[in-house]
CSV table of C-alpha atoms and ligand atoms in Angstrom, one decimal:
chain,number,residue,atom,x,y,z
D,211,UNK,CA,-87.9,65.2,19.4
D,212,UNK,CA,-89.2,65.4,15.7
D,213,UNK,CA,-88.8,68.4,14.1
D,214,UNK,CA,-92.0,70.4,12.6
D,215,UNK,CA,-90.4,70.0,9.1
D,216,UNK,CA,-89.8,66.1,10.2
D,217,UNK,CA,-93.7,65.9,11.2
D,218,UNK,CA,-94.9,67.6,8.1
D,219,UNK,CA,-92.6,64.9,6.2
D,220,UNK,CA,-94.3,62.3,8.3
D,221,UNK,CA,-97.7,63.0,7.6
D,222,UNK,CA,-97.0,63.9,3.9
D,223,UNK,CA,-95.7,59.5,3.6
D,224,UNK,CA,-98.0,58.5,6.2
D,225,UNK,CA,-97.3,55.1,7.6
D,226,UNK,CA,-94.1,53.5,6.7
D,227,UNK,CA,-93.9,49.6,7.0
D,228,UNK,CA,-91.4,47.0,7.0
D,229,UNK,CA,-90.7,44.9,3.8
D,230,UNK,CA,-90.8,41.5,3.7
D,231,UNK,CA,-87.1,40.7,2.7
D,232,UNK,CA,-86.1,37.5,1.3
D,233,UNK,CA,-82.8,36.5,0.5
D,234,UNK,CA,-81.8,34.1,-2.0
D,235,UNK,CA,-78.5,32.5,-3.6
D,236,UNK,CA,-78.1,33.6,-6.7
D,237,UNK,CA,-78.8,30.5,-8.4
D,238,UNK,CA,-82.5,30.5,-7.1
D,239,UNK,CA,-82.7,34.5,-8.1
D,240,UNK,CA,-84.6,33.8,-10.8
D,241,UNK,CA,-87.1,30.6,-10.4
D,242,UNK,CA,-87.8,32.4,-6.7
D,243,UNK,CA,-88.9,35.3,-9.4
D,244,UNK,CA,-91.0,33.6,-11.4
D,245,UNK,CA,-92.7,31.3,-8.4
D,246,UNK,CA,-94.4,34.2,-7.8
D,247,UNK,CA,-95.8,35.6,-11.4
D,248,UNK,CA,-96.8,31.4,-11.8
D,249,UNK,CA,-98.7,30.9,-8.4
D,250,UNK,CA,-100.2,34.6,-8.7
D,251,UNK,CA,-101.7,33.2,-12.1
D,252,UNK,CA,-102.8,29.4,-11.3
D,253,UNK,CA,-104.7,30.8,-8.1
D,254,UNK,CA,-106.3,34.0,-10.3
D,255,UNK,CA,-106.1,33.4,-13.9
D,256,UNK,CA,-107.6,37.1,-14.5
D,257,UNK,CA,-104.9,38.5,-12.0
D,258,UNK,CA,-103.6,42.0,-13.2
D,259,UNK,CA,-99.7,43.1,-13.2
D,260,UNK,CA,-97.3,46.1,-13.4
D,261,UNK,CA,-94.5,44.6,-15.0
D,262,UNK,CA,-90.8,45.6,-15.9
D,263,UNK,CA,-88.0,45.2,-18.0
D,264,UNK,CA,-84.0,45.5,-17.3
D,265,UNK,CA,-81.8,42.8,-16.9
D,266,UNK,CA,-83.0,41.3,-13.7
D,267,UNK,CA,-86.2,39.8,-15.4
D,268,UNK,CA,-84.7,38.7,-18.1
D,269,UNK,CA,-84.3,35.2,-17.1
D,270,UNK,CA,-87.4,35.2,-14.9
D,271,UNK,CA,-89.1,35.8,-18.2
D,272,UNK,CA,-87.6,33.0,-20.1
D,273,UNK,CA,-88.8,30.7,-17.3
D,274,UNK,CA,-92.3,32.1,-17.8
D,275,UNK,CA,-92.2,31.1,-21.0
D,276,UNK,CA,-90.7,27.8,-20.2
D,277,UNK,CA,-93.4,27.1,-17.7
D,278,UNK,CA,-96.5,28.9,-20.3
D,279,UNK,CA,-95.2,26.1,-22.9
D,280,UNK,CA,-95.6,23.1,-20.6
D,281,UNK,CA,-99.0,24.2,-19.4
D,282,UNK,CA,-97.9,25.1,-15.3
D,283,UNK,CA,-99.3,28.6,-16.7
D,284,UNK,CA,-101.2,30.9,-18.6
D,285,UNK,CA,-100.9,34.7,-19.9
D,286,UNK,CA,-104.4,34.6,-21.8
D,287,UNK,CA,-106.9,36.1,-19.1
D,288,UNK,CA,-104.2,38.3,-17.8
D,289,UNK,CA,-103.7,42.4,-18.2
D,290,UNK,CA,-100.2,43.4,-17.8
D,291,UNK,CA,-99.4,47.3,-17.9
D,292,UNK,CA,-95.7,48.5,-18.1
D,293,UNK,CA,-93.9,50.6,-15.3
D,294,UNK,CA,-92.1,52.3,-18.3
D,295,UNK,CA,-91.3,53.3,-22.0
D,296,UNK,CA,-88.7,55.0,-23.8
D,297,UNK,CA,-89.8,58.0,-26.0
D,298,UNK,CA,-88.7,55.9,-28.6
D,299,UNK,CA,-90.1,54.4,-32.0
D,300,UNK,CA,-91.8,50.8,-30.1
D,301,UNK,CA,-90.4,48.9,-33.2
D,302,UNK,CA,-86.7,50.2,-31.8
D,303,UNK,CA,-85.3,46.6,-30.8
D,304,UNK,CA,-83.9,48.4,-27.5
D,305,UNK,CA,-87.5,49.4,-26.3
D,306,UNK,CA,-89.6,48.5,-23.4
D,307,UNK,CA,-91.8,47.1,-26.0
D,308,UNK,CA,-89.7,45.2,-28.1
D,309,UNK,CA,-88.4,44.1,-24.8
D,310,UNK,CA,-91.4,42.4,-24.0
D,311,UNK,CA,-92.1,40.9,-26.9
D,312,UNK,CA,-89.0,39.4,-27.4
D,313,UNK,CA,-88.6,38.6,-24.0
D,314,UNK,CA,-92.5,37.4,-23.2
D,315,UNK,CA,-94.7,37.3,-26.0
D,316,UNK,CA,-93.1,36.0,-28.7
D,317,UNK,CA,-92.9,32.6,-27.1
D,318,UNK,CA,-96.2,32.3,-25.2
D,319,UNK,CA,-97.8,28.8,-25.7
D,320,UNK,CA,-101.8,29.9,-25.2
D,321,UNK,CA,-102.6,33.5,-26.2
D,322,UNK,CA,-101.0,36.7,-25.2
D,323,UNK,CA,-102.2,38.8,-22.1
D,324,UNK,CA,-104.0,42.3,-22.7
D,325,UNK,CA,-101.0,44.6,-22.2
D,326,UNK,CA,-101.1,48.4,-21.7
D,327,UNK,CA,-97.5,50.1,-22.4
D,328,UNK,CA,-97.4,54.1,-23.2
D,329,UNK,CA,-96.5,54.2,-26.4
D,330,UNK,CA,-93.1,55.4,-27.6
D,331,UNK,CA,-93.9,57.2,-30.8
D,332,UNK,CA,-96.9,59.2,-29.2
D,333,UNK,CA,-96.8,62.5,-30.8
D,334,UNK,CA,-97.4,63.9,-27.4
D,335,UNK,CA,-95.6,62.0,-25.1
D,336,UNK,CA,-97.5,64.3,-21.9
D,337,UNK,CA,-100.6,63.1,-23.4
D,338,UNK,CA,-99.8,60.1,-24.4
D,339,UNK,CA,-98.7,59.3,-20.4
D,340,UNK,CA,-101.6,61.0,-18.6
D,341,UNK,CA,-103.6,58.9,-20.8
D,342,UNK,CA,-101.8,55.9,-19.7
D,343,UNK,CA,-102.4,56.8,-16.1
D,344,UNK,CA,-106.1,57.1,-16.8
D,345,UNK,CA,-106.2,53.7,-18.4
D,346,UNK,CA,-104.1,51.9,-15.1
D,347,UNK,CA,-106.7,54.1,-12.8
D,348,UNK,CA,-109.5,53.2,-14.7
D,349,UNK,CA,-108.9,50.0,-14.5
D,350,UNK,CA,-108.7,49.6,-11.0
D,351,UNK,CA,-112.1,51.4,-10.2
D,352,UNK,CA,-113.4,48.4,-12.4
D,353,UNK,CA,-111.6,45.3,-11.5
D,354,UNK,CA,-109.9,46.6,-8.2
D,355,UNK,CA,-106.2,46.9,-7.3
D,356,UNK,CA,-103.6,45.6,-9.6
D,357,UNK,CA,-102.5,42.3,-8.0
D,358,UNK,CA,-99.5,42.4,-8.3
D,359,UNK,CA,-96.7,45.3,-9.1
D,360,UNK,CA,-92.8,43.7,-9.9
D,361,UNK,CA,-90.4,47.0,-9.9
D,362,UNK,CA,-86.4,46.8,-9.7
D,363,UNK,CA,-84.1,49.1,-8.7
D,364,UNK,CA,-81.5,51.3,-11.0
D,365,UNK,CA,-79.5,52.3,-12.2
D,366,UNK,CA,-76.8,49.5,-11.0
D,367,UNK,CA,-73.8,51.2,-8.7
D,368,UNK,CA,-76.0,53.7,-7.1
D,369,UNK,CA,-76.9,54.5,-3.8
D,370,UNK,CA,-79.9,56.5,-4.5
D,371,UNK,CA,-82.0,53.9,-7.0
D,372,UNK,CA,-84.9,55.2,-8.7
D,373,UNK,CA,-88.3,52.7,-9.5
D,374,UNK,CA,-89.3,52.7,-13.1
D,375,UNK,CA,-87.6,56.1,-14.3
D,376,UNK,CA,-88.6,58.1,-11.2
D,377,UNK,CA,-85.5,59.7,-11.1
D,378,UNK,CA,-83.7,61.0,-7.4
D,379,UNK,CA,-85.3,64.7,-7.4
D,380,UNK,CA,-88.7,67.0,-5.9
D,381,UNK,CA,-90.1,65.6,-9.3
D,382,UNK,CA,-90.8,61.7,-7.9
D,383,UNK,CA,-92.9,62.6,-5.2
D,384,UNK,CA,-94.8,60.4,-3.1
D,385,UNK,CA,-97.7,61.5,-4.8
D,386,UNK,CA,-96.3,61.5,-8.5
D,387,UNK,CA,-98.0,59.7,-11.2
D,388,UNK,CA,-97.0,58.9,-15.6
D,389,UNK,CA,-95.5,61.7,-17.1
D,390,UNK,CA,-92.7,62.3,-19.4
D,391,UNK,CA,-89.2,62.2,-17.5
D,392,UNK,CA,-85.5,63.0,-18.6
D,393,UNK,CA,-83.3,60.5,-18.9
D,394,UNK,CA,-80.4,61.9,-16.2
D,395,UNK,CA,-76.7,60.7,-17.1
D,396,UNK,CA,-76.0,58.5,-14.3
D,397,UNK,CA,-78.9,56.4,-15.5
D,398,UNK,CA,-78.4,56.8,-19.5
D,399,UNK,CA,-74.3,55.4,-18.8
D,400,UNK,CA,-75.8,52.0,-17.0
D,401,UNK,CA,-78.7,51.6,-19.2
D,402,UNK,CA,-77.2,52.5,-22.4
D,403,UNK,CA,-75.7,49.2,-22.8
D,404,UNK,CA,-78.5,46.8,-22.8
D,405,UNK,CA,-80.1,48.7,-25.1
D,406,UNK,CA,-77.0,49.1,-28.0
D,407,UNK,CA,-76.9,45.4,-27.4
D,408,UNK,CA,-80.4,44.9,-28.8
D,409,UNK,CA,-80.0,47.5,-31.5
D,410,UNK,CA,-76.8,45.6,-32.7
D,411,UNK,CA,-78.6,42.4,-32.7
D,412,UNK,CA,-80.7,43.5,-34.5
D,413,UNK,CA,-78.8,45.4,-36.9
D,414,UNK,CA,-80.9,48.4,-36.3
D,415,UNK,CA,-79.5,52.0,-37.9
D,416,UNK,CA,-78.9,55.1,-35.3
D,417,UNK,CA,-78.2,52.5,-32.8
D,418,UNK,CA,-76.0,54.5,-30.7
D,419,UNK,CA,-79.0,57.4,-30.5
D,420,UNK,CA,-80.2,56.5,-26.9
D,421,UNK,CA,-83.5,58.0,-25.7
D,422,UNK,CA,-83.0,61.6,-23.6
D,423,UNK,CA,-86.7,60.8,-22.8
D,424,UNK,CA,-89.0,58.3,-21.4
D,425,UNK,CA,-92.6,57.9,-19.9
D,426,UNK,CA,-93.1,56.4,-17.0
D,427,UNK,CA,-95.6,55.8,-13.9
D,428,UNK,CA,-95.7,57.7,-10.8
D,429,UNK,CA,-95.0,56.6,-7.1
D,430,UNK,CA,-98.3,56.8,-6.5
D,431,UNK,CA,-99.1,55.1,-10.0
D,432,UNK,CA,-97.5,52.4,-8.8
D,433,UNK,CA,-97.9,52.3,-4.5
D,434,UNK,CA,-101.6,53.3,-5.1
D,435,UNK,CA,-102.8,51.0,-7.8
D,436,UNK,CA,-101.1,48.2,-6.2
D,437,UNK,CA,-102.2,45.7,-4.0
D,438,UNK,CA,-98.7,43.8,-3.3
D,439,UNK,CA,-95.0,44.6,-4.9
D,440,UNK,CA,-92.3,42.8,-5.6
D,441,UNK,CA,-88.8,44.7,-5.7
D,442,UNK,CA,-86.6,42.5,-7.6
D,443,UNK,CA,-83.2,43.2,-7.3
D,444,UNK,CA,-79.6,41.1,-8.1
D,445,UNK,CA,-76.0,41.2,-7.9
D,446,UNK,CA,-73.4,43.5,-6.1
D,447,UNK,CA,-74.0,46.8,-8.1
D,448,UNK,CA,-77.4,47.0,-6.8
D,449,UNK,CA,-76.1,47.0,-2.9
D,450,UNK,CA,-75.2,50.2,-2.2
D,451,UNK,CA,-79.1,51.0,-3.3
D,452,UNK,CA,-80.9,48.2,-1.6
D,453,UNK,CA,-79.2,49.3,1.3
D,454,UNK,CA,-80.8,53.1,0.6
D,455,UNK,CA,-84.1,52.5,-0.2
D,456,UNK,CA,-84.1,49.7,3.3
D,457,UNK,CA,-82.1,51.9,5.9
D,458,UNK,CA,-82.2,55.6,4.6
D,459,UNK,CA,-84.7,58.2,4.8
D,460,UNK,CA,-88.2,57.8,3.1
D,461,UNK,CA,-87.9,60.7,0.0
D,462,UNK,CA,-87.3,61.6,-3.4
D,463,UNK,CA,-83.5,61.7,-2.7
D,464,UNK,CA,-84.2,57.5,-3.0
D,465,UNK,CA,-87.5,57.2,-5.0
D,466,UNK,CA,-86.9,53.4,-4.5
D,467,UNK,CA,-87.3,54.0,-0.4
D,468,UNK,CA,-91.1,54.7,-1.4
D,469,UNK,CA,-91.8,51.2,-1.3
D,470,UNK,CA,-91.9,51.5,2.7
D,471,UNK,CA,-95.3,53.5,2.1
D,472,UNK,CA,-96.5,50.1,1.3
D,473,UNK,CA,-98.0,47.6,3.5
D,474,UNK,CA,-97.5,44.8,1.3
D,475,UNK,CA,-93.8,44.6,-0.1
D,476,UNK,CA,-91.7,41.8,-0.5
D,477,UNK,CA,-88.2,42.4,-1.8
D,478,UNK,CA,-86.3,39.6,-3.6
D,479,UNK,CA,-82.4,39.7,-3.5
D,480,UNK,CA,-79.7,37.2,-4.2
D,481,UNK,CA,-76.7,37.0,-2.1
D,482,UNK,CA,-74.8,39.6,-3.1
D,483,UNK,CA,-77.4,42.2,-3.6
D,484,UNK,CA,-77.9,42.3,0.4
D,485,UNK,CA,-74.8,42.2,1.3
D,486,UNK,CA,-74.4,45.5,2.5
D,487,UNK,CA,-77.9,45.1,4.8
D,488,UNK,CA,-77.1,46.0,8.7
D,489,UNK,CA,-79.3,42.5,8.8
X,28,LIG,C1,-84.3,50.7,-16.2
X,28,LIG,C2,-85.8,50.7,-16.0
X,28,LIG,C3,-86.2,50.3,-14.6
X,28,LIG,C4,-85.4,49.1,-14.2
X,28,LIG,C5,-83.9,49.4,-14.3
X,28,LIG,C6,-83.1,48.2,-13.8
X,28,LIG,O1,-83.8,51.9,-15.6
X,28,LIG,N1,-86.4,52.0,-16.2
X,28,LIG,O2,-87.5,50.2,-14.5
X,28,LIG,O3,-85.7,48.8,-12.9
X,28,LIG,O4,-83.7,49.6,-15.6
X,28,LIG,O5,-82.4,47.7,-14.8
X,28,LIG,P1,-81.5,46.4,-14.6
X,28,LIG,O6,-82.4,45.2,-14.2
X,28,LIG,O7,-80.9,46.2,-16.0
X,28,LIG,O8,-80.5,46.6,-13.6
């Protein structure tokens, strides 16, 4: 029998809901990725996404690109909004921001989407990320649900993976939305790397001072505003945390295990991402 503090848990989540899971071999990781962005957009031109940066999009991105410059697809009537941003200077080559435009924009064929993405140099970043949330809610009680929400999992070789920077802790509630968050160690280590990499490239000074900050949406920012996710995660450092968020316990202890709160998930792995699923 449930205990009272089990029940109260219960009806705090509400109903939780199987995924869709779909398991790919690596090789097809990324096109499987991108199917989705491309068909979303040649059946709703207008269609509205919460979109995210990492390494696991990185090559889904260069296909979108790929397919925006042969014509299978078009960013120009889009609105993108970004699940996160470093409390950063934007024109810092390892931001969210210069993420996306190096990874998206730059080489769009037709004309850029409207894209919302808190930005880094806010002088109050609180401010600057409730007013984010207001945009991404105000938004929705105009057009209707975002259509489409892609989120991966981090940081890589945990077992309890966060969504955006909704970090393991009472602070990424089901009910939390954008706010400023501290970058915790475990994630700064894995992350740190991808972004000295672009400050290098780019030969950008103070390249070694990684971000103790960042802003990014809620659980509920992202389950509420939603209509459908995709999860996106690859390769074997991400298993112990797929296996979390799919077969553990709904909670903060696995932010990522929100995504059960939704009725409409699908969750796109490669090979050796789900190897550690029960099925
Ligand atoms: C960062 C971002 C997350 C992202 C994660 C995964 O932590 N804040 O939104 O999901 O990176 O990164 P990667 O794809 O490089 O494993």
């Amino acid at each position: 029998m449930a205990s009272s503090a089990e029940v109260t848990l219960q009806e705090q989540l509400g109903q939780l809901y199987q995924p869709e899971l779909i398991v790919v071999h690596d090789a097809i990781f990324d096109t499987t990725a991108a199917n989705y962005v491309v068909e979303l957009l040649q059946q709703k031109p207008t269609a509205s996404l919460i979109v995210l940066t990492g390494s696991t999009p990185e090559v889904m991105y260069s296909l979108l690109q790929e397919a925006s410059r042969i014509g299978v697809v078009t960013f120009e009537w889009a609105t993108l909004f970004s699940l996160d941003e470093y409390v950063i200077d934007p024109a810092h080559p390892g931001s969210y921001a210069a993420f996306m435009e190096s990874r998206l924009f730059s080489n769009l064929h037709t004309s850029r989407p409207t894209w919302h993405i808190p930005r880094g140099d806010a002088p109050d970043p609180q401010a600057e990320a409730v007013a984010f949330e207001a945009r991404i809610r105000e938004h929705v009680a105009q057009n209707g649900l975002i259509d489409l929400a892609i989120v991966g999992v981090g940081p890589s070789g945990a077992e309890n993976v966060h969504i955006g920077f909704n970090e393991p802790g009472p602070d990424s509630h089901r009910h939390s939305v954008t706010r400023v968050i501290t970058i915790p160690p475990e994630t700064a280590a894995v992350n740190k790397a991808l972004f000295v990499e672009a400050a290098r490239k780019h030969g950008w000074q103070g390249q070694d001072e990684y971000p103790s900050e960042a802003m990014s949406m809620g659980i509920s920012t992202i389950l509420d505003t939603s209509a459908r996710l995709l999860v996106l995660a690859k390769g074997a450092g991400k298993a112990p945390g797929v296996k979390r968020m799919l077969e553990g316990e709904v909670g903060w202890e696995c932010p990522a295990s929100y995504i059960r709160c939704h009725p409409n998930v699908t969750v796109l792995l490669d090979e050796a991402a789900a190897a550690l699923l029960e099925q």
